[in-house]
Short mmCIF file of C-alpha atoms in Angstrom, two decimals:
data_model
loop_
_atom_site.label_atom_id
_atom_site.label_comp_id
_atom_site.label_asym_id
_atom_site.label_seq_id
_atom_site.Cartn_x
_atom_site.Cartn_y
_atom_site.Cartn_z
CA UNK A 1 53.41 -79.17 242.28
CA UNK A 2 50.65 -79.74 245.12
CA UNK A 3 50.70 -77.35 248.14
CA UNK A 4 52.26 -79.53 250.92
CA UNK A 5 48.68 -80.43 253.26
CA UNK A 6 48.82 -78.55 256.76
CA UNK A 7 50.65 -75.71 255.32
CA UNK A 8 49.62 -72.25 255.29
CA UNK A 9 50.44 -69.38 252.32
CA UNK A 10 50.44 -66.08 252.95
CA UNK A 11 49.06 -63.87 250.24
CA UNK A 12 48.88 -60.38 249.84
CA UNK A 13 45.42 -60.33 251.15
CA UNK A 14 46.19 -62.02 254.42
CA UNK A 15 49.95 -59.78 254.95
CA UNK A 16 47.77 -56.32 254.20
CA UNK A 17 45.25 -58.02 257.25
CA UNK A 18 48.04 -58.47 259.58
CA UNK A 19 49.18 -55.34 258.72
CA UNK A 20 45.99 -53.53 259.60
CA UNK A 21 45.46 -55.58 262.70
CA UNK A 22 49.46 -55.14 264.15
CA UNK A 23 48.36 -50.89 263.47
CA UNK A 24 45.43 -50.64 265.23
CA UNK A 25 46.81 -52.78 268.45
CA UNK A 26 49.78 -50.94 267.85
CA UNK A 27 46.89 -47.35 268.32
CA UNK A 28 44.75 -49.14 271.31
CA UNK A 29 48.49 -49.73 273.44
CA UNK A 30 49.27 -45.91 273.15
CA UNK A 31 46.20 -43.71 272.91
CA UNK A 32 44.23 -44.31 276.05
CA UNK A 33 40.67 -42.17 273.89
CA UNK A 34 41.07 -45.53 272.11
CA UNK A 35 38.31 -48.09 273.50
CA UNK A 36 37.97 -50.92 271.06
CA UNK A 37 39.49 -51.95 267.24
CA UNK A 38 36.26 -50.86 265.60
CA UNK A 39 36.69 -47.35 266.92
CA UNK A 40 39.96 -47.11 266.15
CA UNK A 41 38.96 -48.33 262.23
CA UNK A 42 36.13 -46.17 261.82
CA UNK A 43 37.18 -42.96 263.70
CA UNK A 44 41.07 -42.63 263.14
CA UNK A 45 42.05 -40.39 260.36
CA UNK A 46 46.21 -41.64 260.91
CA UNK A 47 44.94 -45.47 260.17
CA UNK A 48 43.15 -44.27 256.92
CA UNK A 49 46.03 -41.86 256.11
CA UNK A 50 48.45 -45.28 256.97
CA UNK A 51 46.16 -47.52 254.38
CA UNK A 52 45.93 -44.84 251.50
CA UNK A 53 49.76 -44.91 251.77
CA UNK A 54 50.21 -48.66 251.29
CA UNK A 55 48.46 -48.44 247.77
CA UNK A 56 50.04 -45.63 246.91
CA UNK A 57 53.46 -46.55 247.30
CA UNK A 58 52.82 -49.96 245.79
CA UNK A 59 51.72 -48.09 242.83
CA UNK A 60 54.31 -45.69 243.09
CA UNK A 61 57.06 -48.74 243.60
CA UNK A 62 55.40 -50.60 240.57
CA UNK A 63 56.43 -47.14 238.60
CA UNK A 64 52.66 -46.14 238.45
CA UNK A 65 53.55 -42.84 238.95
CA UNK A 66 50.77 -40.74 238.12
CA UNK A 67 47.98 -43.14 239.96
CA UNK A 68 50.03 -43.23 242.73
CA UNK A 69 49.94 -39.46 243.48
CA UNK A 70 46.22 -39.45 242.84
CA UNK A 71 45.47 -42.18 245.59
CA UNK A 72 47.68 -40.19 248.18
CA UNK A 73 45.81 -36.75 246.94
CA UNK A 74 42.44 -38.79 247.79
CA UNK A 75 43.83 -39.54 251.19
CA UNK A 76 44.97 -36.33 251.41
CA UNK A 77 41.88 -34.78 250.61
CA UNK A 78 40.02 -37.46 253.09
CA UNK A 79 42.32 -37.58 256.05
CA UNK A 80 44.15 -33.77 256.20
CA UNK A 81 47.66 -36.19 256.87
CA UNK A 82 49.49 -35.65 253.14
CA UNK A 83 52.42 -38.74 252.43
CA UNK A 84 54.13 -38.63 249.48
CA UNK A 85 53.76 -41.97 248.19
CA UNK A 86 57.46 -42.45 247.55
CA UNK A 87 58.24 -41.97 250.90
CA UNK A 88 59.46 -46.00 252.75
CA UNK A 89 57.14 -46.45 256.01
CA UNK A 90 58.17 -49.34 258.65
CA UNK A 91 55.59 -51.13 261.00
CA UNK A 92 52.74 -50.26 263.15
CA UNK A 93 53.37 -45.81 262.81
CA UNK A 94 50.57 -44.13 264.84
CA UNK A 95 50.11 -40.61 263.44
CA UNK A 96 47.56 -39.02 266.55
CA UNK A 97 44.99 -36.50 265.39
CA UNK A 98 46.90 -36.38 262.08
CA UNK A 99 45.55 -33.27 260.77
CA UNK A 100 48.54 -31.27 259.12
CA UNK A 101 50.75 -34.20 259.10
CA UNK A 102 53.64 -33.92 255.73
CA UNK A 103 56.01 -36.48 254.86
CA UNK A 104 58.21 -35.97 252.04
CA UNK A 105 59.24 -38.12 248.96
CA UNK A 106 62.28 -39.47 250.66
CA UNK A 107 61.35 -39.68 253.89
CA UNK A 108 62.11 -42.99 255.89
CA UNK A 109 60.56 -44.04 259.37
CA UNK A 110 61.38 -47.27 261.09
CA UNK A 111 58.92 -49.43 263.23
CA UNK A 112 57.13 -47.84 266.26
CA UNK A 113 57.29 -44.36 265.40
CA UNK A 114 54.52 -42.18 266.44
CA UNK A 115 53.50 -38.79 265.18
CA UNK A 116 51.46 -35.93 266.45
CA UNK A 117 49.86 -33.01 264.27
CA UNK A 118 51.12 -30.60 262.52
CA UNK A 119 54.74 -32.61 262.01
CA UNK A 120 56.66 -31.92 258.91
CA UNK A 121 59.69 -34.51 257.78
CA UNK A 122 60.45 -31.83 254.97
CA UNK A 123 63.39 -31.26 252.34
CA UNK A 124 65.34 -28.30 252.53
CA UNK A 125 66.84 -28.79 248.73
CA UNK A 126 65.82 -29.22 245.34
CA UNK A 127 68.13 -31.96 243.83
CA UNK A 128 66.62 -35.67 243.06
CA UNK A 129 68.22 -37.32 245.89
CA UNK A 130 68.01 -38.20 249.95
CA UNK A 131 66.61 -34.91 251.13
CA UNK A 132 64.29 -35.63 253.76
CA UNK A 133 64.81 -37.17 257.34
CA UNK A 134 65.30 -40.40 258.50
CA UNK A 135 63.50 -41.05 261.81
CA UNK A 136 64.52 -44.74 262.94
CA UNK A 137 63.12 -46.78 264.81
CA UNK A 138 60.51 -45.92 268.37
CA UNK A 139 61.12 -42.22 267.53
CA UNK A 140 58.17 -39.82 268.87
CA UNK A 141 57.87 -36.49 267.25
CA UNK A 142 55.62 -33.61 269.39
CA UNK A 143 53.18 -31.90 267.66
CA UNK A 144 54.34 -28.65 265.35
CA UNK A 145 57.70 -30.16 265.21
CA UNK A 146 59.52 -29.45 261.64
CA UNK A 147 62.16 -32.08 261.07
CA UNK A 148 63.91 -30.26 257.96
CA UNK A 149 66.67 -31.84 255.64
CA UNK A 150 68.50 -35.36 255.36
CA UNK A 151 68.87 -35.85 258.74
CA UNK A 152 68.86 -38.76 261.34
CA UNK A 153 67.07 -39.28 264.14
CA UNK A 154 68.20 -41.98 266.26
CA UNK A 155 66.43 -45.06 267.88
CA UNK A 156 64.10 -43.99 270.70
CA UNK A 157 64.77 -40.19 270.52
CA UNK A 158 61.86 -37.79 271.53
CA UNK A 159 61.63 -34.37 269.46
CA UNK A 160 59.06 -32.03 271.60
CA UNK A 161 56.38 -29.81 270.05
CA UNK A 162 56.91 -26.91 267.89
CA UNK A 163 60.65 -28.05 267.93
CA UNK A 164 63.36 -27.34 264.66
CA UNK A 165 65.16 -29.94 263.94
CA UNK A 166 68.50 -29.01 261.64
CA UNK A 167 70.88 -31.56 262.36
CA UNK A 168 71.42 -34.83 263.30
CA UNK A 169 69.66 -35.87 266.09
CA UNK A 170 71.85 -38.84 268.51
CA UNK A 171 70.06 -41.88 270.13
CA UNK A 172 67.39 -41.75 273.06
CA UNK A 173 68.08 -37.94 273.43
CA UNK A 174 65.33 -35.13 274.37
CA UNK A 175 65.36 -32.55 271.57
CA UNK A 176 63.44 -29.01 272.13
CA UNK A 177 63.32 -25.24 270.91
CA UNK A 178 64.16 -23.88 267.65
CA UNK A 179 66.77 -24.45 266.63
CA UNK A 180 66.37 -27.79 268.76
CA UNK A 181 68.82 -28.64 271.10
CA UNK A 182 69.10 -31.19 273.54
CA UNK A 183 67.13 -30.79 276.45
CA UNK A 184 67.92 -34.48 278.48
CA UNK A 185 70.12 -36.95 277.71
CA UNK A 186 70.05 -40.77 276.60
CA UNK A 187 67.40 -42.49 278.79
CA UNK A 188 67.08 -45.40 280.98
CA UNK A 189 66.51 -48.83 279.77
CA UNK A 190 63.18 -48.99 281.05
CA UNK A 191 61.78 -45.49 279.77
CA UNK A 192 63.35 -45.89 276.27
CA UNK A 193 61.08 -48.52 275.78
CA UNK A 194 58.30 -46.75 277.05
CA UNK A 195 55.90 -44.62 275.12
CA UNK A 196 55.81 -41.07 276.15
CA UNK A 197 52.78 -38.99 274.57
CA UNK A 198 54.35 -35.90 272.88
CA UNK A 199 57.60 -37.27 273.46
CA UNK A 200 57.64 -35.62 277.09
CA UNK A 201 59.58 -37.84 279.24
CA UNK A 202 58.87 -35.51 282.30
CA UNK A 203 56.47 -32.73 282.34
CA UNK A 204 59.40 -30.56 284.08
CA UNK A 205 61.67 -30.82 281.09
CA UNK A 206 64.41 -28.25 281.50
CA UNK A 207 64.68 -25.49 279.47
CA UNK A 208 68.07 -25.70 277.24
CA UNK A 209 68.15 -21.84 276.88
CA UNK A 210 67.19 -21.15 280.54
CA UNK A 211 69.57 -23.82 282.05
CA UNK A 212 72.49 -21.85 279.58
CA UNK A 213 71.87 -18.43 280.97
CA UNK A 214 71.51 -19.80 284.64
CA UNK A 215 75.03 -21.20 284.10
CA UNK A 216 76.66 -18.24 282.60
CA UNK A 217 75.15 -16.22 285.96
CA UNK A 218 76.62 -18.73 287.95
CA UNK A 219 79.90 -18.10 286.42
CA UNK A 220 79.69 -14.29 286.50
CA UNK A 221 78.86 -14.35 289.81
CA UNK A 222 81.51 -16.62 290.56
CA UNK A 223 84.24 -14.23 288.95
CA UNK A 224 82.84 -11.05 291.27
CA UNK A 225 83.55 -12.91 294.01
CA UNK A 226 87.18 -13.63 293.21
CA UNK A 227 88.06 -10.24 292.08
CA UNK A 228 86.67 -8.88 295.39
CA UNK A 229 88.83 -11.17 297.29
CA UNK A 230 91.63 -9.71 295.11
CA UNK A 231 91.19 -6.29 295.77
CA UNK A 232 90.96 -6.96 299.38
CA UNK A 233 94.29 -8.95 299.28
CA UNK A 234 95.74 -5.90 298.02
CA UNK A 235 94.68 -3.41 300.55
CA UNK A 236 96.28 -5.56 303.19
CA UNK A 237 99.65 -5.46 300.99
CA UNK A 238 99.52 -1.80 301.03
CA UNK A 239 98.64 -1.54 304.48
CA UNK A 240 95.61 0.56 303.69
CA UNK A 241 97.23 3.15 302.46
CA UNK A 242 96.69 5.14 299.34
CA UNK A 243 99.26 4.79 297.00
CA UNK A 244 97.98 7.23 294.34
CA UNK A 245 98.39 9.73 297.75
CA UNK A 246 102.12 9.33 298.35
CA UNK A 247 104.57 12.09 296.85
CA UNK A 248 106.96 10.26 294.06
CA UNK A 249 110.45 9.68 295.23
CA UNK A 250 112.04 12.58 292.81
CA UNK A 251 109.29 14.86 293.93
CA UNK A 252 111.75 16.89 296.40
CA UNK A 253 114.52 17.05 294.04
CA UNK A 254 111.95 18.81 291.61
CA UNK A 255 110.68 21.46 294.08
CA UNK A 256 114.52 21.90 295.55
CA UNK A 257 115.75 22.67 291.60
CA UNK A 258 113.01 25.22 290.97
CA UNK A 259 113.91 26.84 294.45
CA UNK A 260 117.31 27.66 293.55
CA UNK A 261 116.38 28.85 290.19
CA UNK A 262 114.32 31.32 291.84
CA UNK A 263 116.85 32.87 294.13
#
């Protein structure tokens, strides 16, 4: 049966195009070093890292195994950014600098996710199944950050650098430290939308650890306080007097009885 006339196919060749051109648009609107789409295809080890992975995993998927481990050892080799070629990648990820970058067999990132250098989306077990994270979608991971196990990171959340990431991770939260713990809560509208490099949505993010002890001083000192006005509600009850000073009411009796024993 004839094509109808006017319409257009898509074919593999012209999807893996639009792929390629939604990426590096996707590079140019959050990398300001980024000054033109030949500079970005030429000079940005993340894009070739991005490309090795789509043959690989449609070798992998198409149970070319063996082929598809060489192609994303190539890229490996090429790029410094190591995906396992098993591993399910959405649209238009930006992996900046990418040297150091793993991703595991079963890792899964959604659309919009960005990665710095150095991250690791790693398995912390050794059976078959899910064992690496799943970072959904507009997730931005600092560099150094270890996401470890089968754990989810929710839309829009920001891990910061060098973080350790061991559980679940809620939606549009600030994550930092090791283990990571949530430094600011769900965002605004407006600025979970917007891309902040190294997931720093402020460059005064409070520390979780320091805002913890400054509480628990707050507390202490609170608790002096009371038990000072305590003690001085008591020396007004006893009229100032000192009550380990005054003689015990059988005290005479005592010295009367040992009187008379010793006449």
């Amino acid at each position: 049966m004839a094509p109808t006339a006017g319409r257009i196919y898509s074919t593999p060749g012209s999807l893996m195009f639009k792929s390629l051109r939604e990426d590096i648009a996707s590079i140019v609107e959050r990398d300001p070093a980024a000054r033109s789409f030949l500079e970005v295809l030429f000079c940005y080890p993340g894009l070739h890292a991005l490309m090795f992975h789509r043959l690989a995993h449609l070798l992998w998927a198409n149970e070319f195994k063996l082929l598809g481990r060489l192609v994303s050892q190539i890229g490996r080799i090429l790029t410094g950014v190591e995906i396992h070629p098993g591993a399910t990648i959405g649209k238009r990820l930006f992996i900046d600098h990418g040297m150091g970058v793993v991703i595991g067999e079963t890792a899964v990132i959604g659309d919009d996710v960005t990665l710095y250098h150095g991250v690791t989306l790693g398995g912390t077990s050794l059976h078959k199944g899910k064992r690496h994270p799943t970072l959904e979608d507009g997730v931005i991971v600092g560099s150094g950050a270890q996401i470890l196990g089968p754990h989810i990171v929710g839309h829009g959340a920001r891990i910061g650098a060098n973080a350790v990431v061991l559980s679940d991770v809620p939606k549009g939260v600030t994550m930092v430290g090791i283990p990571a713990k949530v430094a600011m809560r769900r965002l605004k509208k407006e600025e979970e939308t917007a891309f902040h490099a190294y997931g720093l949505t402020s460059e005064h993010l409070p520390d979780p650890v320091a805002r913890s002890t400054e509480a628990l001083h707050r507390q202490v000192t609170a608790m002096m306080v009371r038990i000072e006005e305590l003690e001085q509600r008591l020396g007004e009850t006893d009229g100032g007097k000192d009550v380990a000073s005054e003689p015990k009411p059988n005290e005479p009796k005592q010295r009367e009885t040992r009187a008379a024993g010793h006449g």
